[in-house]
Structures are given as C-alpha cells and as structure tokens.
Amino acid sequence: MKYFLTILAFITSLNLYAQELTGTVISDNEKIISSKFMGYIKEVNVSEGDFVKKGEILYIIDSSNIDSLKNEALSSYEIQRNNLENIKLNYERYKRLYKKDLVAKYDLELLELKLKNTEKMLKIAQAKVKEINTQYEYLKIKAPNDGLIIKKSIKEGELAMPSSPAFILTDLNSLKIKTSISESQLSKVKINDEVIVIIDSINYKTKGKIKSIIPNTVNMTHSFILKIEFDKKDKNIYPGMYSKVILGQNNE
C-alpha cells in the first residue's frame, strides 16, 4: 500500500509539472487605422481578410475641404506678393526722392518698415500654402506596416472623422500565444521558461518561451495571463486560432 501511494504521488507531481493549458493566438502589434482629417470617403481599396504591405493606400478621403483652404491660401499669397512688388517700387522711388531732399527721412523709414513687414507676411502666406499641400498626403491613408486587415468599419461615401477607427491592422510577424494560469500554479513558471506550443488545426508543434506574466484583474479570477513567444516559421497562423501550451521541461 505504501509503495502504491508513493507511485501515485510521483505521477501526480509529474502531471502538475507537465501541465497543459489552452490558449489563443494573438498579435502583439495591432493598430487602429484612422484619418487625421474629416471628409467624405472617396475610395476604399481593401477589405477584411486582405494582406497589405507597408505604404499601401487603404482608403482615400475627398479633397474638397482642403481644396477650398488651398484656394484661400493661394489667394492670400498672391495678394501679399502683389503688395510686396508695389511697396518695392515705391521704396526705390522714395530712396531717389530722399537723395534729392524731396521726401522726409521719416517717410522713407516708414516705407522701409512696411516693406519688411510685407516680406514677413509673404513668407507666412507661402508657408501656409506649403502646409496645405502636405495635407493632401494625409488624405491617402496608408498601412504603417505589413499585416492583415481583421476589421473594416468604413464604406465609400461615409464621413470619416478624425481618430474614428476605420480598420484594425494586425502584424502577423508579432504573434504570441495568450493563456492563463491559476495563482496556485504561479510558482511553477517564470519569464523565459521554455514551453511546448501546439496548434491542432494546422497540426503544428513548436517550442515557445514565456515572455510576460501579467495579473488578470478581470472579475478577480485569481489567475495570471501568460504571453508566449513562439516560432511560426512559414506556417499560416492567424490571431484567434486555438492553441495548447504544455509547461515543463520533460514534455517533448
């Protein structure tokens, strides 16, 4: 009887050590894509499930609002440019008259001051035109990195609002396994522990490492979230896939 209890205790300790957990594939690099400017959506180029490359145009916002601002800025620039030309002509004329003592020094200095102020105003108007021209690029919303579109929230013709989510882009090169472990088992794991990762749906088994141990504060479950880094190789692995994680060193 004593021998049987010893064997049972040994098997139980092995089962605790080589513990199997269930998890989900997640991406550690998900981005919400939105626009900086308000405007009607002119063109949508991608859909949910599409793979995109960094710099690829996802959608385009109509430029009508910026066109109006640009026309105003160009008009202001032309006014300041014409003003400057006229003031330069007057200034040169006043300099000639001043040399002949036909105008007061005060009048010449006043015109010189006006010339400098108008030059400043022209530079401001020129900078405004340049600033508006750069805004046209912001109407073309591009992918910040390679990835998979996992959510689309816009349609052509809708009004795009600044910071309102249009797409969710997930990076397939930043995949991890997310699982959880009870508080009572926490002492059995630590950062950089090796584990076995199994994704049954594609019949894939590989090694992984625990990279994060995070308290789970939802509903006071007395559990901890584990994030596990693994090698996906060239497998088609996507966020949301079911996985198994086997803890312990002797589980291969």
mmCIF file of C-alpha atoms in Angstrom:
data_model
loop_
_atom_site.group_PDB
_atom_site.id
_atom_site.type_symbol
_atom_site.label_atom_id
_atom_site.label_comp_id
_atom_site.label_asym_id
_atom_site.label_seq_id
_atom_site.Cartn_x
_atom_site.Cartn_y
_atom_site.Cartn_z
ATOM 1 C CA MET A 1 0.000 0.000 0.000
ATOM 2 C CA LYS A 2 2.840 2.375 0.896
ATOM 3 C CA TYR A 3 4.545 1.623 -2.444
ATOM 4 C CA PHE A 4 1.299 2.347 -4.342
ATOM 5 C CA LEU A 5 0.863 5.721 -2.597
ATOM 6 C CA THR A 6 4.468 6.651 -3.396
ATOM 7 C CA ILE A 7 3.954 5.880 -7.102
ATOM 8 C CA LEU A 8 0.655 7.796 -7.121
ATOM 9 C CA ALA A 9 2.298 10.836 -5.537
ATOM 10 C CA PHE A 10 5.110 10.703 -8.117
ATOM 11 C CA ILE A 11 2.646 10.548 -11.052
ATOM 12 C CA THR A 12 0.614 13.388 -9.566
ATOM 13 C CA SER A 13 3.735 15.551 -9.250
ATOM 14 C CA LEU A 14 4.609 14.869 -12.898
ATOM 15 C CA ASN A 15 1.106 15.832 -14.031
ATOM 16 C CA LEU A 16 1.324 19.075 -12.117
ATOM 17 C CA TYR A 17 4.719 19.824 -13.619
ATOM 18 C CA ALA A 18 3.800 18.965 -17.208
ATOM 19 C CA GLN A 19 0.613 20.978 -17.181
ATOM 20 C CA GLU A 20 -1.429 21.563 -20.334
ATOM 21 C CA LEU A 21 -3.097 24.953 -20.810
ATOM 22 C CA THR A 22 -5.442 26.186 -23.510
ATOM 23 C CA GLY A 23 -4.674 29.457 -25.246
ATOM 24 C CA THR A 24 -5.323 31.710 -28.204
ATOM 25 C CA VAL A 25 -3.029 33.148 -30.842
ATOM 26 C CA ILE A 26 -2.848 36.944 -30.574
ATOM 27 C CA SER A 27 -0.838 39.695 -32.220
ATOM 28 C CA ASP A 28 1.262 41.950 -30.023
ATOM 29 C CA ASN A 29 1.126 44.611 -32.719
ATOM 30 C CA GLU A 30 -2.442 45.550 -33.613
ATOM 31 C CA LYS A 31 -3.066 49.059 -34.888
ATOM 32 C CA ILE A 32 -6.269 51.044 -35.226
ATOM 33 C CA ILE A 33 -6.119 52.919 -38.540
ATOM 34 C CA SER A 34 -7.891 56.278 -38.762
ATOM 35 C CA SER A 35 -7.638 59.595 -40.576
ATOM 36 C CA LYS A 36 -6.296 62.931 -39.326
ATOM 37 C CA PHE A 37 -8.869 64.988 -41.218
ATOM 38 C CA MET A 38 -12.620 64.980 -41.579
ATOM 39 C CA GLY A 39 -14.033 64.356 -45.038
ATOM 40 C CA TYR A 40 -16.112 62.048 -47.167
ATOM 41 C CA ILE A 41 -14.506 58.749 -48.088
ATOM 42 C CA LYS A 42 -13.798 58.758 -51.800
ATOM 43 C CA GLU A 43 -12.230 55.329 -52.218
ATOM 44 C CA VAL A 44 -11.749 52.151 -50.150
ATOM 45 C CA ASN A 45 -9.130 49.764 -51.503
ATOM 46 C CA VAL A 46 -9.086 46.864 -49.030
ATOM 47 C CA SER A 47 -11.463 44.540 -47.206
ATOM 48 C CA GLU A 48 -11.394 42.341 -44.130
ATOM 49 C CA GLY A 49 -9.024 39.422 -44.601
ATOM 50 C CA ASP A 50 -6.756 41.253 -47.052
ATOM 51 C CA PHE A 51 -2.986 41.203 -46.599
ATOM 52 C CA VAL A 52 -1.438 44.635 -47.084
ATOM 53 C CA LYS A 53 2.103 45.922 -47.463
ATOM 54 C CA LYS A 54 3.645 48.873 -45.640
ATOM 55 C CA GLY A 55 2.803 52.083 -47.517
ATOM 56 C CA GLU A 56 -0.152 50.575 -49.386
ATOM 57 C CA ILE A 57 -3.079 53.022 -49.706
ATOM 58 C CA LEU A 58 -6.015 51.679 -47.673
ATOM 59 C CA TYR A 59 -8.520 54.453 -48.368
ATOM 60 C CA ILE A 60 -8.711 57.998 -49.720
ATOM 61 C CA ILE A 61 -10.670 60.973 -48.388
ATOM 62 C CA ASP A 62 -12.220 63.515 -50.745
ATOM 63 C CA SER A 63 -10.085 66.666 -51.011
ATOM 64 C CA SER A 64 -12.901 69.250 -51.348
ATOM 65 C CA ASN A 65 -12.328 70.784 -47.905
ATOM 66 C CA ILE A 66 -8.576 71.125 -48.442
ATOM 67 C CA ASP A 67 -9.111 72.428 -51.985
ATOM 68 C CA SER A 68 -11.063 75.364 -50.514
ATOM 69 C CA LEU A 69 -8.346 76.064 -47.950
ATOM 70 C CA LYS A 70 -5.679 75.894 -50.637
ATOM 71 C CA ASN A 71 -7.543 78.363 -52.872
ATOM 72 C CA GLU A 72 -7.807 80.792 -49.950
ATOM 73 C CA ALA A 73 -4.112 80.372 -49.143
ATOM 74 C CA LEU A 74 -3.085 80.901 -52.779
ATOM 75 C CA SER A 75 -5.269 83.999 -52.981
ATOM 76 C CA SER A 76 -3.660 85.394 -49.818
ATOM 77 C CA TYR A 77 -0.214 84.606 -51.208
ATOM 78 C CA GLU A 78 -0.938 86.447 -54.474
ATOM 79 C CA ILE A 79 -2.230 89.484 -52.581
ATOM 80 C CA GLN A 80 0.907 89.654 -50.430
ATOM 81 C CA ARG A 81 3.161 89.114 -53.449
ATOM 82 C CA ASN A 82 1.496 91.982 -55.354
ATOM 83 C CA ASN A 83 1.664 94.193 -52.269
ATOM 84 C CA LEU A 84 5.364 93.498 -51.939
ATOM 85 C CA GLU A 85 6.045 94.351 -55.589
ATOM 86 C CA ASN A 86 4.201 97.664 -55.243
ATOM 87 C CA ILE A 87 5.946 98.558 -51.988
ATOM 88 C CA LYS A 88 9.357 97.737 -53.500
ATOM 89 C CA LEU A 89 8.653 100.102 -56.399
ATOM 90 C CA ASN A 90 7.569 102.859 -54.016
ATOM 91 C CA TYR A 91 10.541 102.263 -51.768
ATOM 92 C CA GLU A 92 13.015 102.594 -54.650
ATOM 93 C CA ARG A 93 11.215 105.762 -55.771
ATOM 94 C CA TYR A 94 11.339 107.237 -52.248
ATOM 95 C CA LYS A 95 15.060 106.493 -51.997
ATOM 96 C CA ARG A 96 15.673 108.507 -55.162
ATOM 97 C CA LEU A 97 13.470 111.348 -53.897
ATOM 98 C CA TYR A 98 15.168 111.307 -50.491
ATOM 99 C CA LYS A 99 18.571 111.775 -52.134
ATOM 100 C CA LYS A 100 17.162 114.911 -53.750
ATOM 101 C CA ASP A 101 15.693 116.079 -50.404
ATOM 102 C CA LEU A 102 12.179 115.808 -51.861
ATOM 103 C CA VAL A 103 10.809 113.494 -49.096
ATOM 104 C CA ALA A 104 11.426 113.341 -45.364
ATOM 105 C CA LYS A 105 13.620 110.639 -43.828
ATOM 106 C CA TYR A 106 10.678 109.643 -41.636
ATOM 107 C CA ASP A 107 8.570 108.777 -44.717
ATOM 108 C CA LEU A 108 11.390 106.666 -46.170
ATOM 109 C CA GLU A 109 11.869 104.788 -42.875
ATOM 110 C CA LEU A 110 8.129 104.207 -42.620
ATOM 111 C CA LEU A 111 8.070 102.694 -46.095
ATOM 112 C CA GLU A 112 11.125 100.567 -45.290
ATOM 113 C CA LEU A 113 9.329 99.189 -42.223
ATOM 114 C CA LYS A 114 6.256 98.444 -44.334
ATOM 115 C CA LEU A 115 8.482 96.618 -46.836
ATOM 116 C CA LYS A 116 9.952 94.364 -44.121
ATOM 117 C CA ASN A 117 6.522 93.609 -42.671
ATOM 118 C CA THR A 118 5.133 92.712 -46.084
ATOM 119 C CA GLU A 119 8.098 90.401 -46.738
ATOM 120 C CA LYS A 120 7.273 88.613 -43.479
ATOM 121 C CA MET A 121 3.599 88.360 -44.450
ATOM 122 C CA LEU A 122 4.568 86.879 -47.813
ATOM 123 C CA LYS A 123 6.716 84.217 -46.113
ATOM 124 C CA ILE A 124 3.808 83.339 -43.811
ATOM 125 C CA ALA A 125 1.445 83.043 -46.786
ATOM 126 C CA GLN A 126 3.990 80.901 -48.629
ATOM 127 C CA ALA A 127 4.384 78.596 -45.603
ATOM 128 C CA LYS A 128 0.599 78.255 -45.379
ATOM 129 C CA VAL A 129 0.389 77.088 -48.999
ATOM 130 C CA LYS A 130 3.188 74.570 -48.350
ATOM 131 C CA GLU A 131 1.460 73.316 -45.199
ATOM 132 C CA ILE A 132 -1.830 72.768 -47.027
ATOM 133 C CA ASN A 133 -0.065 70.958 -49.868
ATOM 134 C CA THR A 134 1.361 68.456 -47.362
ATOM 135 C CA GLN A 135 -2.159 67.800 -46.066
ATOM 136 C CA TYR A 136 -3.094 66.174 -49.366
ATOM 137 C CA GLU A 137 -0.834 63.240 -48.454
ATOM 138 C CA TYR A 138 -2.813 62.758 -45.237
ATOM 139 C CA LEU A 139 -5.931 62.177 -47.333
ATOM 140 C CA LYS A 140 -4.311 58.959 -48.551
ATOM 141 C CA ILE A 141 -4.370 56.710 -45.505
ATOM 142 C CA LYS A 142 -1.600 54.131 -45.805
ATOM 143 C CA ALA A 143 -0.689 50.926 -43.993
ATOM 144 C CA PRO A 144 2.000 51.644 -41.355
ATOM 145 C CA ASN A 145 3.377 48.109 -41.678
ATOM 146 C CA ASP A 146 2.776 44.775 -43.378
ATOM 147 C CA GLY A 147 -0.184 42.951 -41.921
ATOM 148 C CA LEU A 148 -3.683 41.527 -42.116
ATOM 149 C CA ILE A 149 -6.872 43.615 -42.087
ATOM 150 C CA ILE A 150 -9.004 41.983 -39.387
ATOM 151 C CA LYS A 151 -11.722 44.638 -39.130
ATOM 152 C CA LYS A 152 -13.191 47.196 -41.523
ATOM 153 C CA SER A 153 -15.552 49.906 -40.260
ATOM 154 C CA ILE A 154 -15.935 52.253 -43.257
ATOM 155 C CA LYS A 155 -17.665 52.465 -46.633
ATOM 156 C CA GLU A 156 -17.272 54.737 -49.635
ATOM 157 C CA GLY A 157 -19.364 57.889 -49.287
ATOM 158 C CA GLU A 158 -19.353 57.867 -45.484
ATOM 159 C CA LEU A 159 -17.999 60.790 -43.488
ATOM 160 C CA ALA A 160 -14.607 59.992 -41.978
ATOM 161 C CA MET A 161 -13.999 61.607 -38.606
ATOM 162 C CA PRO A 162 -10.561 62.232 -37.087
ATOM 163 C CA SER A 163 -9.484 59.363 -34.811
ATOM 164 C CA SER A 164 -12.600 57.331 -35.655
ATOM 165 C CA PRO A 165 -11.478 53.704 -36.323
ATOM 166 C CA ALA A 166 -11.545 52.725 -39.998
ATOM 167 C CA PHE A 167 -9.535 49.499 -39.938
ATOM 168 C CA ILE A 168 -7.743 47.248 -37.486
ATOM 169 C CA LEU A 169 -4.427 46.006 -38.846
ATOM 170 C CA THR A 170 -2.652 43.100 -37.192
ATOM 171 C CA ASP A 171 1.012 42.262 -37.678
ATOM 172 C CA LEU A 172 1.471 38.542 -38.385
ATOM 173 C CA ASN A 173 5.164 38.808 -37.517
ATOM 174 C CA SER A 174 4.359 39.667 -33.890
ATOM 175 C CA LEU A 175 2.248 36.660 -32.946
ATOM 176 C CA LYS A 176 2.144 35.264 -29.415
ATOM 177 C CA ILE A 177 0.094 32.723 -27.505
ATOM 178 C CA LYS A 178 -2.088 34.118 -24.735
ATOM 179 C CA THR A 179 -3.112 31.744 -21.976
ATOM 180 C CA SER A 180 -3.703 31.885 -18.239
ATOM 181 C CA ILE A 181 -2.584 30.006 -15.170
ATOM 182 C CA SER A 182 -4.082 29.832 -11.712
ATOM 183 C CA GLU A 183 -2.490 31.664 -8.816
ATOM 184 C CA SER A 184 -1.716 28.343 -7.120
ATOM 185 C CA GLN A 185 0.424 27.279 -10.104
ATOM 186 C CA LEU A 186 2.262 30.600 -10.467
ATOM 187 C CA SER A 187 5.354 29.397 -8.612
ATOM 188 C CA LYS A 188 5.921 26.800 -11.350
ATOM 189 C CA VAL A 189 6.519 29.346 -14.128
ATOM 190 C CA LYS A 190 8.894 32.226 -14.726
ATOM 191 C CA ILE A 191 9.962 34.534 -17.554
ATOM 192 C CA ASN A 192 11.927 32.757 -20.341
ATOM 193 C CA ASP A 193 10.732 29.288 -19.323
ATOM 194 C CA GLU A 194 10.525 27.023 -22.363
ATOM 195 C CA VAL A 195 7.132 25.519 -23.210
ATOM 196 C CA ILE A 196 5.620 23.432 -25.981
ATOM 197 C CA VAL A 197 3.078 25.153 -28.265
ATOM 198 C CA ILE A 198 0.582 23.043 -30.215
ATOM 199 C CA ILE A 199 -1.872 24.369 -32.818
ATOM 200 C CA ASP A 200 -4.048 21.388 -33.679
ATOM 201 C CA SER A 201 -5.924 22.977 -36.597
ATOM 202 C CA ILE A 202 -2.747 23.036 -38.707
ATOM 203 C CA ASN A 203 -1.068 20.079 -36.976
ATOM 204 C CA TYR A 204 1.817 22.269 -35.791
ATOM 205 C CA LYS A 205 4.036 21.776 -32.752
ATOM 206 C CA THR A 206 6.913 24.036 -31.769
ATOM 207 C CA LYS A 207 8.829 25.435 -28.819
ATOM 208 C CA GLY A 208 7.974 28.703 -27.142
ATOM 209 C CA LYS A 209 9.146 30.934 -24.307
ATOM 210 C CA ILE A 210 7.168 32.742 -21.649
ATOM 211 C CA LYS A 211 7.762 36.474 -22.250
ATOM 212 C CA SER A 212 5.165 38.077 -19.950
ATOM 213 C CA ILE A 213 3.352 37.154 -16.738
ATOM 214 C CA ILE A 214 0.534 39.601 -16.064
ATOM 215 C CA PRO A 215 -2.021 39.655 -13.212
ATOM 216 C CA ASN A 216 -5.537 39.074 -14.540
ATOM 217 C CA THR A 217 -7.626 41.785 -12.868
ATOM 218 C CA VAL A 218 -10.866 40.923 -14.697
ATOM 219 C CA ASN A 219 -13.536 39.643 -12.301
ATOM 220 C CA MET A 220 -10.889 38.866 -9.668
ATOM 221 C CA THR A 221 -10.228 35.405 -11.119
ATOM 222 C CA HIS A 222 -7.029 34.889 -9.086
ATOM 223 C CA SER A 223 -5.234 33.954 -12.278
ATOM 224 C CA PHE A 224 -2.338 35.286 -14.312
ATOM 225 C CA ILE A 225 -2.051 35.837 -18.063
ATOM 226 C CA LEU A 226 0.941 34.304 -19.816
ATOM 227 C CA LYS A 227 2.154 35.638 -23.159
ATOM 228 C CA ILE A 228 4.302 33.158 -25.019
ATOM 229 C CA GLU A 229 6.634 33.892 -27.905
ATOM 230 C CA PHE A 230 6.974 31.117 -30.477
ATOM 231 C CA ASP A 231 8.425 30.420 -33.911
ATOM 232 C CA LYS A 232 5.673 30.415 -36.550
ATOM 233 C CA LYS A 233 8.145 29.547 -39.320
ATOM 234 C CA ASP A 234 6.311 29.686 -42.659
ATOM 235 C CA LYS A 235 3.019 28.398 -41.269
ATOM 236 C CA ASN A 236 -0.278 30.163 -41.924
ATOM 237 C CA ILE A 237 -1.046 31.138 -38.349
ATOM 238 C CA TYR A 238 -3.583 33.857 -37.548
ATOM 239 C CA PRO A 239 -4.870 35.673 -34.463
ATOM 240 C CA GLY A 240 -7.801 33.861 -32.875
ATOM 241 C CA MET A 241 -6.516 30.327 -33.518
ATOM 242 C CA TYR A 242 -6.957 27.836 -30.678
ATOM 243 C CA SER A 243 -3.730 26.504 -29.170
ATOM 244 C CA LYS A 244 -2.377 24.333 -26.399
ATOM 245 C CA VAL A 245 0.564 25.156 -24.174
ATOM 246 C CA ILE A 246 2.432 22.465 -22.262
ATOM 247 C CA LEU A 247 4.516 23.641 -19.329
ATOM 248 C CA GLY A 248 7.557 21.779 -18.034
ATOM 249 C CA GLN A 249 10.922 20.642 -19.348
ATOM 250 C CA ASN A 250 10.217 16.945 -19.993
ATOM 251 C CA ASN A 251 7.154 17.213 -22.212
ATOM 252 C CA GLU A 252 8.535 16.574 -25.692
#
